[in-house]
PDB file of C-alpha atoms in Angstrom:
ATOM      1  CA  MET A 103      -2.544 -16.089   2.264  1.00 71.00           C
ATOM      2  CA  SER A 104      -2.467 -12.536   3.544  1.00 83.00           C
ATOM      3  CA  ASN A 105      -5.340 -10.509   4.949  1.00 91.00           C
ATOM      4  CA  PHE A 106      -4.932  -8.281   1.959  1.00 92.00           C
ATOM      5  CA  ALA A 107      -5.251 -11.132  -0.448  1.00 90.00           C
ATOM      6  CA  LYS A 108      -8.450 -12.281   1.263  1.00 92.00           C
ATOM      7  CA  THR A 109     -10.155  -8.896   1.995  1.00 92.00           C
ATOM      8  CA  ASP A 110     -13.193  -7.804  -0.223  1.00 94.00           C
ATOM      9  CA  ILE A 111     -12.885  -4.065   0.530  1.00 94.00           C
ATOM     10  CA  LEU A 112     -11.083  -4.028  -2.996  1.00 96.00           C
ATOM     11  CA  THR A 113     -11.718  -5.884  -6.038  1.00 96.00           C
ATOM     12  CA  GLU A 114      -8.936  -7.809  -7.426  1.00 96.00           C
ATOM     13  CA  ASN A 115      -8.208  -5.292 -10.118  1.00 97.00           C
ATOM     14  CA  GLN A 116      -8.413  -2.241  -7.590  1.00 97.00           C
ATOM     15  CA  LYS A 117      -5.732  -4.612  -5.578  1.00 96.00           C
ATOM     16  CA  HIS A 118      -3.551  -4.800  -8.579  1.00 96.00           C
ATOM     17  CA  LEU A 119      -3.669  -1.025  -9.258  1.00 98.00           C
ATOM     18  CA  PHE A 120      -3.307  -0.115  -5.568  1.00 98.00           C
ATOM     19  CA  VAL A 121      -0.081  -2.248  -5.289  1.00 96.00           C
ATOM     20  CA  GLN A 122       1.360  -1.101  -8.574  1.00 97.00           C
ATOM     21  CA  GLY A 123       0.536   2.741  -7.574  1.00 98.00           C
ATOM     22  CA  LEU A 124       2.002   2.101  -4.037  1.00 97.00           C
ATOM     23  CA  GLU A 125       5.403   0.639  -5.620  1.00 95.00           C
ATOM     24  CA  LYS A 126       5.565   3.445  -7.883  1.00 96.00           C
ATOM     25  CA  GLY A 127       5.174   5.913  -4.883  1.00 97.00           C
ATOM     26  CA  LEU A 128       7.643   4.275  -2.980  1.00 97.00           C
ATOM     27  CA  ASN A 129      10.004   4.013  -5.880  1.00 96.00           C
ATOM     28  CA  LEU A 130      10.784   0.568  -5.096  1.00 89.00           C
ATOM     29  CA  HIS A 131      14.240  -0.189  -6.612  1.00 91.00           C
ATOM     30  CA  GLU A 132      17.526  -1.887  -6.186  1.00 94.00           C
ATOM     31  CA  ASP A 133      20.574   0.231  -5.368  1.00 95.00           C
ATOM     32  CA  GLU A 134      24.135  -0.177  -6.836  1.00 96.00           C
ATOM     33  CA  ASN A 135      24.694  -2.937  -4.366  1.00 97.00           C
ATOM     34  CA  GLY A 136      21.680  -4.756  -5.278  1.00 96.00           C
ATOM     35  CA  LYS A 137      19.807  -3.888  -2.082  1.00 95.00           C
ATOM     36  CA  THR A 138      16.130  -3.230  -2.436  1.00 91.00           C
ATOM     37  CA  VAL A 139      15.565   0.491  -1.275  1.00 93.00           C
ATOM     38  CA  TRP A 140      12.340   2.814  -1.237  1.00 94.00           C
ATOM     39  CA  ASN A 141      11.309   6.349  -0.429  1.00 94.00           C
ATOM     40  CA  CYS A 142       8.935   6.510   2.739  1.00 95.00           C
ATOM     41  CA  LEU A 143       8.108   9.124   4.907  1.00 92.00           C
ATOM     42  CA  HIS A 144       7.515   6.766   7.602  1.00 94.00           C
ATOM     43  CA  ASN A 145       4.611   8.533   9.136  1.00 92.00           C
ATOM     44  CA  TYR A 146       0.755   8.295   9.531  1.00 91.00           C
ATOM     45  CA  GLU A 147       0.027  10.548   6.489  1.00 96.00           C
ATOM     46  CA  PHE A 148      -0.057   7.514   4.066  1.00 98.00           C
ATOM     47  CA  VAL A 149       0.738   9.822   0.895  1.00 97.00           C
ATOM     48  CA  HIS A 150       1.618   7.109  -1.413  1.00 98.00           C
ATOM     49  CA  ALA A 151      -1.174   5.088  -0.371  1.00 98.00           C
ATOM     50  CA  ARG A 152      -4.017   7.765  -0.371  1.00 98.00           C
ATOM     51  CA  ARG A 153      -2.641   8.913  -3.837  1.00 98.00           C
ATOM     52  CA  ALA A 154      -2.659   5.313  -5.342  1.00 98.00           C
ATOM     53  CA  LEU A 155      -6.278   4.683  -4.048  1.00 99.00           C
ATOM     54  CA  ASP A 156      -7.253   8.222  -5.300  1.00 98.00           C
ATOM     55  CA  GLN A 157      -6.053   7.413  -8.793  1.00 98.00           C
ATOM     56  CA  ILE A 158      -8.235   4.342  -9.060  1.00 97.00           C
ATOM     57  CA  GLY A 159     -11.274   6.157  -8.424  1.00 97.00           C
ATOM     58  CA  MET A 160     -11.835   5.568  -4.564  1.00 97.00           C
ATOM     59  CA  SER A 161     -13.790   7.956  -2.662  1.00 98.00           C
ATOM     60  CA  VAL A 162     -12.553   9.518   0.456  1.00 98.00           C
ATOM     61  CA  GLU A 163     -14.496   7.229   2.580  1.00 98.00           C
ATOM     62  CA  GLN A 164     -13.318   4.140   0.719  1.00 97.00           C
ATOM     63  CA  ILE A 165      -9.630   5.498   0.946  1.00 98.00           C
ATOM     64  CA  ASN A 166     -10.218   5.756   4.867  1.00 98.00           C
ATOM     65  CA  GLU A 167     -11.558   2.227   5.120  1.00 97.00           C
ATOM     66  CA  VAL A 168      -8.544   0.801   3.168  1.00 98.00           C
ATOM     67  CA  ILE A 169      -6.116   2.814   5.250  1.00 98.00           C
ATOM     68  CA  ASP A 170      -7.951   1.710   8.520  1.00 97.00           C
ATOM     69  CA  PHE A 171      -7.731  -1.969   7.363  1.00 97.00           C
ATOM     70  CA  CYS A 172      -4.088  -1.489   6.595  1.00 97.00           C
ATOM     71  CA  LYS A 173      -3.310  -0.156  10.162  1.00 97.00           C
ATOM     72  CA  LYS A 174      -5.263  -2.975  11.709  1.00 96.00           C
ATOM     73  CA  ASN A 175      -2.852  -5.307   9.807  1.00 95.00           C
ATOM     74  CA  GLY A 176       0.418  -3.754  10.514  1.00 95.00           C
ATOM     75  CA  GLY A 177       0.678  -0.999   7.956  1.00 96.00           C
ATOM     76  CA  TYR A 178       1.612   2.295   9.992  1.00 96.00           C
ATOM     77  CA  CYS A 179       3.084   4.023   7.013  1.00 97.00           C
ATOM     78  CA  ASP A 180       3.424   3.530   3.170  1.00 98.00           C
ATOM     79  CA  CYS A 181       6.431   0.951   3.244  1.00 96.00           C
ATOM     80  CA  GLU A 182       4.835  -0.970   6.017  1.00 96.00           C
ATOM     81  CA  ILE A 183       1.578  -1.335   4.237  1.00 96.00           C
ATOM     82  CA  MET A 184       3.826  -2.872   1.331  1.00 94.00           C
ATOM     83  CA  LEU A 185       5.879  -5.147   3.590  1.00 92.00           C
ATOM     84  CA  ASN A 186       3.440  -5.873   6.463  1.00 94.00           C
ATOM     85  CA  VAL A 187      -0.048  -5.965   4.944  1.00 95.00           C
ATOM     86  CA  ILE A 188       0.466  -6.696   0.993  1.00 93.00           C
ATOM     87  CA  CYS A 189       3.444  -9.071   1.115  1.00 89.00           C
ATOM     88  CA  ALA A 190       2.625 -10.613   4.455  1.00 80.00           C
ATOM     89  CA  ASP A 191       1.802 -14.437   4.232  1.00 66.00           C
TER      90      ASP A 191
END
């Protein structure tokens, strides 16, 4: 079980909504060759993650707490949050 699944900084519903919002922001999809692709800026701005957290009503302080948690668990950009934090086992 990933640290994301075990953390209590988000409720289970917030985790679900955050993952949905991050997937939408990253535009995760398969290309014409069946390869999974996404749109990530690969920087420390966390545009998609911050937007997803804002949309579920989190305060700036709460958003920063989640982003800090993600960084400590290998999420150094939006796609790494998905790959290294959320999908880690």
